[in-house]
PDB file of C-alpha atoms in Angstrom:
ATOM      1  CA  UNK A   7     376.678 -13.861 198.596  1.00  0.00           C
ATOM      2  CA  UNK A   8     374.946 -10.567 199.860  1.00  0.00           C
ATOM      3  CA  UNK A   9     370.912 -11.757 200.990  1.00  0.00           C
ATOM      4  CA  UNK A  10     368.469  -9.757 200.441  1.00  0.00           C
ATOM      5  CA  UNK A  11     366.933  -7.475 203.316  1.00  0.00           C
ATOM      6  CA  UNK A  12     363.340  -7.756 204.663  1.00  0.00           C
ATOM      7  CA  UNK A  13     364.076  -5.399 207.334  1.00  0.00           C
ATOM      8  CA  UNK A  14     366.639  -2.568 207.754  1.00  0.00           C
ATOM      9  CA  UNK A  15     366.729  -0.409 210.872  1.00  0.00           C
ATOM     10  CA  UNK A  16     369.482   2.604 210.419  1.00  0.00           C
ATOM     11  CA  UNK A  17     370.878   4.608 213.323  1.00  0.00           C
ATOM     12  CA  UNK A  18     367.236   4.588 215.241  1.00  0.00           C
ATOM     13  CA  UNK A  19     366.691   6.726 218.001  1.00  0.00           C
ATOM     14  CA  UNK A  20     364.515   6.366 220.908  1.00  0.00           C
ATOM     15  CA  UNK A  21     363.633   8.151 224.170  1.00  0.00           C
ATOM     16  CA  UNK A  22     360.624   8.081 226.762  1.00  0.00           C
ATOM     17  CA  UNK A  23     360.627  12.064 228.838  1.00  0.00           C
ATOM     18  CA  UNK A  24     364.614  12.094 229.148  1.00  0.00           C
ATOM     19  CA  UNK A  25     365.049   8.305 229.449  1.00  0.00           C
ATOM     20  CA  UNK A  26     367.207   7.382 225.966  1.00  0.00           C
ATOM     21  CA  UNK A  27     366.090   3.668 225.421  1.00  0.00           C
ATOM     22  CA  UNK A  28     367.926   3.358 221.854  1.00  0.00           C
ATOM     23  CA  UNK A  29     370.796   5.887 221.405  1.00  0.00           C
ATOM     24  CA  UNK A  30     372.036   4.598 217.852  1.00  0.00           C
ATOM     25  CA  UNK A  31     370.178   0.867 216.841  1.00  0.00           C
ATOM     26  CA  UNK A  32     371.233  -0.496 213.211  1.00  0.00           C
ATOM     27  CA  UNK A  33     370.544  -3.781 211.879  1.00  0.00           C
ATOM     28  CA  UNK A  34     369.393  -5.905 209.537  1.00  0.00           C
ATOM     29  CA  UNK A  35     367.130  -8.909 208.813  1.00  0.00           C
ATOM     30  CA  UNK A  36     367.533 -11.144 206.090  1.00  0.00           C
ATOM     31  CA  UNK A  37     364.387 -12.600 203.676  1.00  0.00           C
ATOM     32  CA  UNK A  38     363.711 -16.084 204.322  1.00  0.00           C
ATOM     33  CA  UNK A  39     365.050 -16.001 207.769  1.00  0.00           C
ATOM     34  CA  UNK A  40     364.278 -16.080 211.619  1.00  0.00           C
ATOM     35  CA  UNK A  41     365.914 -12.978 213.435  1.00  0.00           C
ATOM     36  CA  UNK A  42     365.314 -12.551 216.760  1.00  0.00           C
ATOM     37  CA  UNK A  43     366.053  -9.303 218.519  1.00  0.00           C
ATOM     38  CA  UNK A  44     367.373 -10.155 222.536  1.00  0.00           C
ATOM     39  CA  UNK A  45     368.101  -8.456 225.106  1.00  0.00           C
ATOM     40  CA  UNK A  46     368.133  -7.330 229.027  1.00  0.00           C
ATOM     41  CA  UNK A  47     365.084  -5.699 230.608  1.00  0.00           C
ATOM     42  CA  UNK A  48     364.900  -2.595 229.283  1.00  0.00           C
ATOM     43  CA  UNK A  49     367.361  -2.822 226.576  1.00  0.00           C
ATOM     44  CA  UNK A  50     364.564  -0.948 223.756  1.00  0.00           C
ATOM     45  CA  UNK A  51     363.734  -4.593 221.985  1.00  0.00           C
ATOM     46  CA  UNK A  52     360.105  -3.609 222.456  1.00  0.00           C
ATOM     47  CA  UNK A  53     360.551  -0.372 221.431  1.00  0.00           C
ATOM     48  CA  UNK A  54     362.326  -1.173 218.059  1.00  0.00           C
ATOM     49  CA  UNK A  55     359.532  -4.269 217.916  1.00  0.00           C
ATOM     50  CA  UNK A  56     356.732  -1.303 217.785  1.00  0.00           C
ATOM     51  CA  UNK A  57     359.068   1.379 215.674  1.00  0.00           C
ATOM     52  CA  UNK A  58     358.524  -1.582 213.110  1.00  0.00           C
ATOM     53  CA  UNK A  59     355.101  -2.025 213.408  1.00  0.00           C
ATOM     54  CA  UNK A  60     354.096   1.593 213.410  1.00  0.00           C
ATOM     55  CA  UNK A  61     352.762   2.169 217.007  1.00  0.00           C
ATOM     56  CA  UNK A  62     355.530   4.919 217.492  1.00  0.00           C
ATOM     57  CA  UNK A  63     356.811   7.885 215.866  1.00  0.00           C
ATOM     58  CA  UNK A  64     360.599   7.546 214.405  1.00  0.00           C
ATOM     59  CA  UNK A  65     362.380  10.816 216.116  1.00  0.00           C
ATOM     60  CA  UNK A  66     365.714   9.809 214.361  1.00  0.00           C
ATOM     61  CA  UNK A  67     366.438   7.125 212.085  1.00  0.00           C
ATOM     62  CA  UNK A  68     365.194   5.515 209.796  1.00  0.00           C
ATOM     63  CA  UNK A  69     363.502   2.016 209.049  1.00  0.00           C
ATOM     64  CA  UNK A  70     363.014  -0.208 205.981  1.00  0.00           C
ATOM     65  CA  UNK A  71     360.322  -3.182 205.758  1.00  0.00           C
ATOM     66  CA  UNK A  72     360.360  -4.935 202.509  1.00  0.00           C
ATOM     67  CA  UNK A  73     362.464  -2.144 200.819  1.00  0.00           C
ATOM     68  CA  UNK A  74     360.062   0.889 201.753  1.00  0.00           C
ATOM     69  CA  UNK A  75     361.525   3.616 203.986  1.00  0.00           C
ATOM     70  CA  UNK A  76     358.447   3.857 206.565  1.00  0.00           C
ATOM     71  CA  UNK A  77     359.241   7.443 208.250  1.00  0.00           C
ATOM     72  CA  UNK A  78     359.067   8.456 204.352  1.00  0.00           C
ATOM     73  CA  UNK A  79     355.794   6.754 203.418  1.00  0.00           C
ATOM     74  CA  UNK A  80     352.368   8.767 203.445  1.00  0.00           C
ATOM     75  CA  UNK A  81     349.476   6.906 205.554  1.00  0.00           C
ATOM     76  CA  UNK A  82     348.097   5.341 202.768  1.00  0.00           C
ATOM     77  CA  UNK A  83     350.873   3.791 201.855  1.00  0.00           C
ATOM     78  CA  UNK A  84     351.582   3.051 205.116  1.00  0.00           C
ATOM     79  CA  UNK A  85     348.396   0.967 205.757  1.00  0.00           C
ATOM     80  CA  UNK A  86     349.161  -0.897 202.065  1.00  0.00           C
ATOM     81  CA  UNK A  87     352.550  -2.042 203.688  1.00  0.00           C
ATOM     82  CA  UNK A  88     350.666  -2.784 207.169  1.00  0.00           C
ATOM     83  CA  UNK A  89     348.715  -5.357 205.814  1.00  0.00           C
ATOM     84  CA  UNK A  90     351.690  -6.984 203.945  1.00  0.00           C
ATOM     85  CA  UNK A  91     353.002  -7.730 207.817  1.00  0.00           C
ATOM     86  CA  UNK A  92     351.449 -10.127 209.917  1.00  0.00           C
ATOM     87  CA  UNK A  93     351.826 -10.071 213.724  1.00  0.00           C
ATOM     88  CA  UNK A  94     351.537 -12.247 216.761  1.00  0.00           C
ATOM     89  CA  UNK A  95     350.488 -10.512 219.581  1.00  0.00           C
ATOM     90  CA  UNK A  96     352.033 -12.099 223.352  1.00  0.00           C
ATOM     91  CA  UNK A  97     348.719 -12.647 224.144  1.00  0.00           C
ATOM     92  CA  UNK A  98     347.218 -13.543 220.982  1.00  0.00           C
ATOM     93  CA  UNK A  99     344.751 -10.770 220.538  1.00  0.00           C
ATOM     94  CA  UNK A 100     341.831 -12.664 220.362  1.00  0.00           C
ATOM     95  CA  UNK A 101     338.510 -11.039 220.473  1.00  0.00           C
ATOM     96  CA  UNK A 102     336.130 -13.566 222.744  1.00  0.00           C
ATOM     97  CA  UNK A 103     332.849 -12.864 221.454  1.00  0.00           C
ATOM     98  CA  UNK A 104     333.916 -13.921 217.915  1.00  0.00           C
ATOM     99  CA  UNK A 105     334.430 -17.554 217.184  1.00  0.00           C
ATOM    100  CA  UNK A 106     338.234 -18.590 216.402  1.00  0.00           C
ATOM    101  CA  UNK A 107     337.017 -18.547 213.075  1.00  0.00           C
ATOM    102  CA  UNK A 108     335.519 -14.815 212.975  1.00  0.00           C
ATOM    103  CA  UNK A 109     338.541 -14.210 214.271  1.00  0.00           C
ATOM    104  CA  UNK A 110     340.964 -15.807 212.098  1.00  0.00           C
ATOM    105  CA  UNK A 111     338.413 -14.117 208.795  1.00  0.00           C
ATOM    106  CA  UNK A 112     338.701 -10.442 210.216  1.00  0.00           C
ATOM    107  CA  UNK A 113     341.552  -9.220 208.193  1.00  0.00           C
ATOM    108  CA  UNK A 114     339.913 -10.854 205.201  1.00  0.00           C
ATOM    109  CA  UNK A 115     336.121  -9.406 205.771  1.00  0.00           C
ATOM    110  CA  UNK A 116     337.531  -5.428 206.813  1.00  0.00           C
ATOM    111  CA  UNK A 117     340.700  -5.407 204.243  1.00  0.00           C
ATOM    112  CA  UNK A 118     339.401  -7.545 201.175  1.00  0.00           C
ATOM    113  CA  UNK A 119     335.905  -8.096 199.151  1.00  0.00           C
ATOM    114  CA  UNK A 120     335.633 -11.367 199.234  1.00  0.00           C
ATOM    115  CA  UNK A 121     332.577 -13.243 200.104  1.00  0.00           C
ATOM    116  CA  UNK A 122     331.931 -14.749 203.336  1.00  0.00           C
ATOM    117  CA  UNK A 123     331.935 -18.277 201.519  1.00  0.00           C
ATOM    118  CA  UNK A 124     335.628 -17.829 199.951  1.00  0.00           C
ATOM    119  CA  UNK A 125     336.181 -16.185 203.639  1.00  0.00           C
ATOM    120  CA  UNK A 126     335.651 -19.375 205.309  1.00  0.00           C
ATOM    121  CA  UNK A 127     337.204 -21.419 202.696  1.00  0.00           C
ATOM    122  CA  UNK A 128     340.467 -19.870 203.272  1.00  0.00           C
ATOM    123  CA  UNK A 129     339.981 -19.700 207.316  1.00  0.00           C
ATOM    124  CA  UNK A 130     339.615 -23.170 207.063  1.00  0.00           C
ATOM    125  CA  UNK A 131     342.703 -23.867 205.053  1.00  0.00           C
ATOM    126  CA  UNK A 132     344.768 -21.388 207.275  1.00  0.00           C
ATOM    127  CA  UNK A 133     343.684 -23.320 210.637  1.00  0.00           C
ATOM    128  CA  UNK A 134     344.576 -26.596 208.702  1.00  0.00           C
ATOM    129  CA  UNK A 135     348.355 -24.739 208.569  1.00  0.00           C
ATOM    130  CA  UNK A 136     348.356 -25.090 212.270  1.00  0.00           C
ATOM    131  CA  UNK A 137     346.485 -28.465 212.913  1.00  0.00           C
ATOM    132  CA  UNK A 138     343.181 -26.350 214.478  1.00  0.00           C
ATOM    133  CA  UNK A 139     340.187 -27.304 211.722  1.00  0.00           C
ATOM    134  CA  UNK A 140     338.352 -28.648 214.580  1.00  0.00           C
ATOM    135  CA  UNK A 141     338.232 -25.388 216.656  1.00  0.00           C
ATOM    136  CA  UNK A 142     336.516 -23.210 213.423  1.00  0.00           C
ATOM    137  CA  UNK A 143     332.989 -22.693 215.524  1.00  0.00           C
ATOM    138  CA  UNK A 144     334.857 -22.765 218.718  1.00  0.00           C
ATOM    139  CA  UNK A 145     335.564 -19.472 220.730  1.00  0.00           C
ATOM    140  CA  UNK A 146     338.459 -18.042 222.614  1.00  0.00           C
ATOM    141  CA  UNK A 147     337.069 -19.461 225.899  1.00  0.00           C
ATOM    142  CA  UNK A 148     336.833 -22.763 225.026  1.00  0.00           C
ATOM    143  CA  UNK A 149     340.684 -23.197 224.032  1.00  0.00           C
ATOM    144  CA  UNK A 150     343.573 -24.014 225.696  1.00  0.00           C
ATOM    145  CA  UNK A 151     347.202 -21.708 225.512  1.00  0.00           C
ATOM    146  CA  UNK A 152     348.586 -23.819 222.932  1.00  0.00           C
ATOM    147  CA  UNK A 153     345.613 -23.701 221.186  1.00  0.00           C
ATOM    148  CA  UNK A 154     345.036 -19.854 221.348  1.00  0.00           C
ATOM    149  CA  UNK A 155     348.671 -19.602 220.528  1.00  0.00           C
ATOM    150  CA  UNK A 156     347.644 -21.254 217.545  1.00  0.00           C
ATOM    151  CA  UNK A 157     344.419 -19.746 216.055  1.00  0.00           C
ATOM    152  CA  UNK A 158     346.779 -16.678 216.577  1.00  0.00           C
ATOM    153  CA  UNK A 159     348.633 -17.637 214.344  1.00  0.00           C
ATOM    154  CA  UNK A 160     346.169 -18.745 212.015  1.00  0.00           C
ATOM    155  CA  UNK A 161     345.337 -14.856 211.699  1.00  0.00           C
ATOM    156  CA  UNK A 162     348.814 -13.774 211.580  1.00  0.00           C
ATOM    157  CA  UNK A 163     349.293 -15.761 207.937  1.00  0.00           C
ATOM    158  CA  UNK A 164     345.392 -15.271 206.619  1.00  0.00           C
ATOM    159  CA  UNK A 165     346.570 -12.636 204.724  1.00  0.00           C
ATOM    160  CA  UNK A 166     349.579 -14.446 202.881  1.00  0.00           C
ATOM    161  CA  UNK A 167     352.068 -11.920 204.724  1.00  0.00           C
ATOM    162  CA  UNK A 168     356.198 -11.688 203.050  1.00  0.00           C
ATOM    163  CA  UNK A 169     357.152 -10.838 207.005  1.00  0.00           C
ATOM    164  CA  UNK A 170     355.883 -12.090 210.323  1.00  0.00           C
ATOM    165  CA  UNK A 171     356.281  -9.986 213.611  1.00  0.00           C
ATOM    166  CA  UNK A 172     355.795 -12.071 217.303  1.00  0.00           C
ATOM    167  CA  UNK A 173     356.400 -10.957 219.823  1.00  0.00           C
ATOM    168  CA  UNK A 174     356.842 -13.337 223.108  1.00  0.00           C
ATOM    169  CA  UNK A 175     354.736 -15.761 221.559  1.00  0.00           C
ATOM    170  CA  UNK A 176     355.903 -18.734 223.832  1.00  0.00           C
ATOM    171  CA  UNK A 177     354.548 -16.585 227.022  1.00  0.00           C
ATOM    172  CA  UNK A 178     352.708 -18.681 229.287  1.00  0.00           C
ATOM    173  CA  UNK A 179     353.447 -21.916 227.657  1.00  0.00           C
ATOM    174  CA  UNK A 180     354.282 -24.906 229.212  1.00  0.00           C
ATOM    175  CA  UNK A 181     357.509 -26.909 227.590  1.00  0.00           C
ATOM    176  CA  UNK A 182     355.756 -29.297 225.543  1.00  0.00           C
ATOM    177  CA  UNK A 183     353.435 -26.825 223.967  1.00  0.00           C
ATOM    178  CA  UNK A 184     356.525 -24.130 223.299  1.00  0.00           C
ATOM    179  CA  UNK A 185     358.242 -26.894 221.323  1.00  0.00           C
ATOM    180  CA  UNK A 186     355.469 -27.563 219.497  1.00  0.00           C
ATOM    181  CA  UNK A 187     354.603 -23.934 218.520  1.00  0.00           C
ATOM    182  CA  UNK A 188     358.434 -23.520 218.020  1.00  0.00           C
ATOM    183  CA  UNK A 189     358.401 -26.132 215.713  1.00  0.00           C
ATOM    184  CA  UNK A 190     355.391 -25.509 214.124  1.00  0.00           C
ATOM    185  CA  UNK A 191     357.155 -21.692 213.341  1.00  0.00           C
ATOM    186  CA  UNK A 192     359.394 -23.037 211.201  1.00  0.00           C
ATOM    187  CA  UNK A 193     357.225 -25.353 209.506  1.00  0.00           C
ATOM    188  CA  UNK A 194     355.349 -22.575 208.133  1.00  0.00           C
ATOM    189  CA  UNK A 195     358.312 -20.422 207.269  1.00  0.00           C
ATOM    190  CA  UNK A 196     359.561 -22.990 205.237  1.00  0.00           C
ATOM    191  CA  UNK A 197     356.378 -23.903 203.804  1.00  0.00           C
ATOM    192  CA  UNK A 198     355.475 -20.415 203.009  1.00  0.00           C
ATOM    193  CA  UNK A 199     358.614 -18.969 202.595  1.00  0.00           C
ATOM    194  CA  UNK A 200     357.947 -16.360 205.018  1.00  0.00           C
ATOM    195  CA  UNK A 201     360.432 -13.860 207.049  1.00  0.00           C
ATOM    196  CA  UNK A 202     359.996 -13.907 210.875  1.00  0.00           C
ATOM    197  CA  UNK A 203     361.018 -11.199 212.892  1.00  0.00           C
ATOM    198  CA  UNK A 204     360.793 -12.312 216.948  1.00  0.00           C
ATOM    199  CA  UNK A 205     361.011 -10.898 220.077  1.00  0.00           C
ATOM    200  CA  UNK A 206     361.805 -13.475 222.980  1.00  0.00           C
ATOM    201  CA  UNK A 207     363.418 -14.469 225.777  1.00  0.00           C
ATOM    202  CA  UNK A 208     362.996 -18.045 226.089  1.00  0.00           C
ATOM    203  CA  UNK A 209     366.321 -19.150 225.349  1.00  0.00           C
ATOM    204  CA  UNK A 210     364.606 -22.927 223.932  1.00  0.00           C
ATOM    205  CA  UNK A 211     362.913 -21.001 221.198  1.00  0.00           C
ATOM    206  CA  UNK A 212     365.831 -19.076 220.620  1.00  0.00           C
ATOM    207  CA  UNK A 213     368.229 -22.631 219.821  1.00  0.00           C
ATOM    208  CA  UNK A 214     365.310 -23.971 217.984  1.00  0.00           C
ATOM    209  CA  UNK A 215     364.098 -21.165 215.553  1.00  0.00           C
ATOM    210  CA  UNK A 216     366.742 -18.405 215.665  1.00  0.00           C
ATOM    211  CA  UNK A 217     368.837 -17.829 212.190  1.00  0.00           C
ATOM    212  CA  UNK A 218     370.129 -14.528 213.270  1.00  0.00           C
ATOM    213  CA  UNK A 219     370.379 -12.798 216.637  1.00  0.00           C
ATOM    214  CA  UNK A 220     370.435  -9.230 217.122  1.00  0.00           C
ATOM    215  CA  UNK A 221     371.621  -8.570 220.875  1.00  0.00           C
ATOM    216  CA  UNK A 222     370.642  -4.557 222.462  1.00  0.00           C
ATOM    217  CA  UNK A 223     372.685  -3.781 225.372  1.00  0.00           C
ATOM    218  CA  UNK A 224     372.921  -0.382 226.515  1.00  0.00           C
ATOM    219  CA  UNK A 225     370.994   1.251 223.693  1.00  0.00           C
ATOM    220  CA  UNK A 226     372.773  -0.079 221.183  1.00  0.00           C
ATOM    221  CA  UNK A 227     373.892  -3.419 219.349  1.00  0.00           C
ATOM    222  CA  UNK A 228     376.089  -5.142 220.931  1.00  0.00           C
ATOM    223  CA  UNK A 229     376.021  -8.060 218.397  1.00  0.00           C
ATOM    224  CA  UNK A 230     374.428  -8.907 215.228  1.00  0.00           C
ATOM    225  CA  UNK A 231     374.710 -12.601 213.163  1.00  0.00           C
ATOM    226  CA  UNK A 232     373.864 -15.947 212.748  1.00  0.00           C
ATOM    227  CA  UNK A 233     373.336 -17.808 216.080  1.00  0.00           C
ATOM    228  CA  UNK A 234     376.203 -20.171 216.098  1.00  0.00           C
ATOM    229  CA  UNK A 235     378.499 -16.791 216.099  1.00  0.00           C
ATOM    230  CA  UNK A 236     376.158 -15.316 218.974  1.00  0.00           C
ATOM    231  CA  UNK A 237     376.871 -18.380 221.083  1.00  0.00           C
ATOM    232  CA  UNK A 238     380.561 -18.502 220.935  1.00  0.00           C
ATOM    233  CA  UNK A 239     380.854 -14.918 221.000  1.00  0.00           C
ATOM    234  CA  UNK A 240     383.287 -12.710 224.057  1.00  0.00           C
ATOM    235  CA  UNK A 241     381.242  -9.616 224.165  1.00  0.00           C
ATOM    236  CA  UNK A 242     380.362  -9.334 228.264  1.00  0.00           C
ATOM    237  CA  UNK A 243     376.616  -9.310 227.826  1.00  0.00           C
ATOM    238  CA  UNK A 244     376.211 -11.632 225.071  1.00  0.00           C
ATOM    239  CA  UNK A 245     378.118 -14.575 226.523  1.00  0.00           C
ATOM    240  CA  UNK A 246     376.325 -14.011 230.110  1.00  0.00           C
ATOM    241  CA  UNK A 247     373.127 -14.238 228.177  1.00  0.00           C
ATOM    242  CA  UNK A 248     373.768 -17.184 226.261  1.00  0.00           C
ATOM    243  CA  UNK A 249     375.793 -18.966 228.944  1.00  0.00           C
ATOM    244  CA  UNK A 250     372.856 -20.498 230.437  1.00  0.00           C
ATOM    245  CA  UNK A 251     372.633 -22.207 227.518  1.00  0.00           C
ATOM    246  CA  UNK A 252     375.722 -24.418 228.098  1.00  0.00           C
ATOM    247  CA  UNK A 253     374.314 -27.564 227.747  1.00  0.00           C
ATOM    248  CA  UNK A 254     373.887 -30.630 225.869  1.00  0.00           C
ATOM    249  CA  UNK A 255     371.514 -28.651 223.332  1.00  0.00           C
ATOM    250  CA  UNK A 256     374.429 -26.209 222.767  1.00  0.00           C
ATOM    251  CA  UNK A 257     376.840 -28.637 222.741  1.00  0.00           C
ATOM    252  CA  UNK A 258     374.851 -30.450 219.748  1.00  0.00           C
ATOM    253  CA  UNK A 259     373.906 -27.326 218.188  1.00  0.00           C
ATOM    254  CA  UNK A 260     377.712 -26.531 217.750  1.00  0.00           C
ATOM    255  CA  UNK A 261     378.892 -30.240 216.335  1.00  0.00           C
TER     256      UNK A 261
END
């Protein structure tokens, strides 16, 4: 049975001066799903990771985001699909004068006309989501990483966003705190039915949240499907990625 597409990415093209980063990148990510985008240093999963988001132009190509052709949209339209897509920033993107609740509220008080009380209401709720009620007059300062990680998160979903963008979100994190932001992921995808598009290299994250990988090598895909395939799969770069990963987790993950 075909799945429906939250994000299609035909024959993109990409180059910084004379330096081709993505030659010709096509994939697919499927509703309802985690698909994370790997890679080498300097494969282009950045680049395709901002082509999404809007922060570059599309030379050639084209790129679909819950069914609307962006390089075809006008800027109006554009900023109506914008705030349909919530993103996690790798360093959370806090602002540190505003409490984690000002922060969390922002996309509410500059995008909707709701009062501050309703505002607040649903800030609250949303830092319930990810267990961080306590921190609403807090500010950045006076959280931890995991915490940060999580008020971040907070704002990425205060908007009830179809498709969530991250991008390194387990930078900086300590083991016990990626787990638990890993885990706490995929509690809200299945809770809200969300679509997560990732960008990561920590290969934990990858075993624990991935449904679909999408591998760059070269400046182009080198593979693309569900994880289980990705691990037992002969192409050079893919299995010297994912052989690090030969271990009990693996092993487990595989039956």
């Amino acid at each position: 049975m075909n799945k429906e597409k939250i994000i299609e990415v035909k024959n993109l093209y990409a180059a910084y001066d004379e330096v081709v980063v993505l030659s010709d990148v096509s994939f697919s990510a499927n509703k309802g799903e985690v698909t994370v985008i790997l890679g080498g240093s300097g494969s282009g999963k950045t680049t395709v990771l901002n082509h999404l988001l809007g922060l570059l132009p599309i030379e050639r190509g084209s790129l679909f985001v819950l069914g609307k052709d962006i390089s075809r949209m006008r800027e109006d339209e554009q900023v109506a699909l914008y705030l349909q897509m919530g993103v996690f920033y790798q360093n959370g993107g806090l602002l540190n004068s505003l409490t984690v609740a000002e922060n969390v509220g922002l996309p509410l008080a500059q995008h909707t006309n709701l009062t501050p009380e309703l505002i607040d209401e649903i800030v609250f709720m949303k830092l319930g989501l990810v267990n961080l009620q306590h921190a609403f007059y807090l500010y950045p300062s006076q959280l931890s990483g995991g915490m940060l990680k999580r008020a971040a998160l907070a704002r990425a979903i205060v908007m009830d966003p179809p498709v969530l963008f991250f991008d390194e979100p387990g930078a900086g994190l300590d083991p016990v705190s990626l787990e638990a932001l890993d885990r706490l992921i995929l509690n809200l995808k299945n809770k809200l039915g969300v679509s997560i598009f990732m960008v990561t290299h920590e290969v934990s994250s990858i075993l624990r949240v991935a449904d679909r990988i999408v591998f760059l090598d070269n400046g182009v895909v080198a593979f693309e499907g569900p994880i289980r395939e990705a691990l037992h799969s002969t192409q050079p770069a893919v299995n010297e990625f994912f052989s690090v990963m030969k271990n009990e987790n693996v092993r487990e993950l595989l039956g």
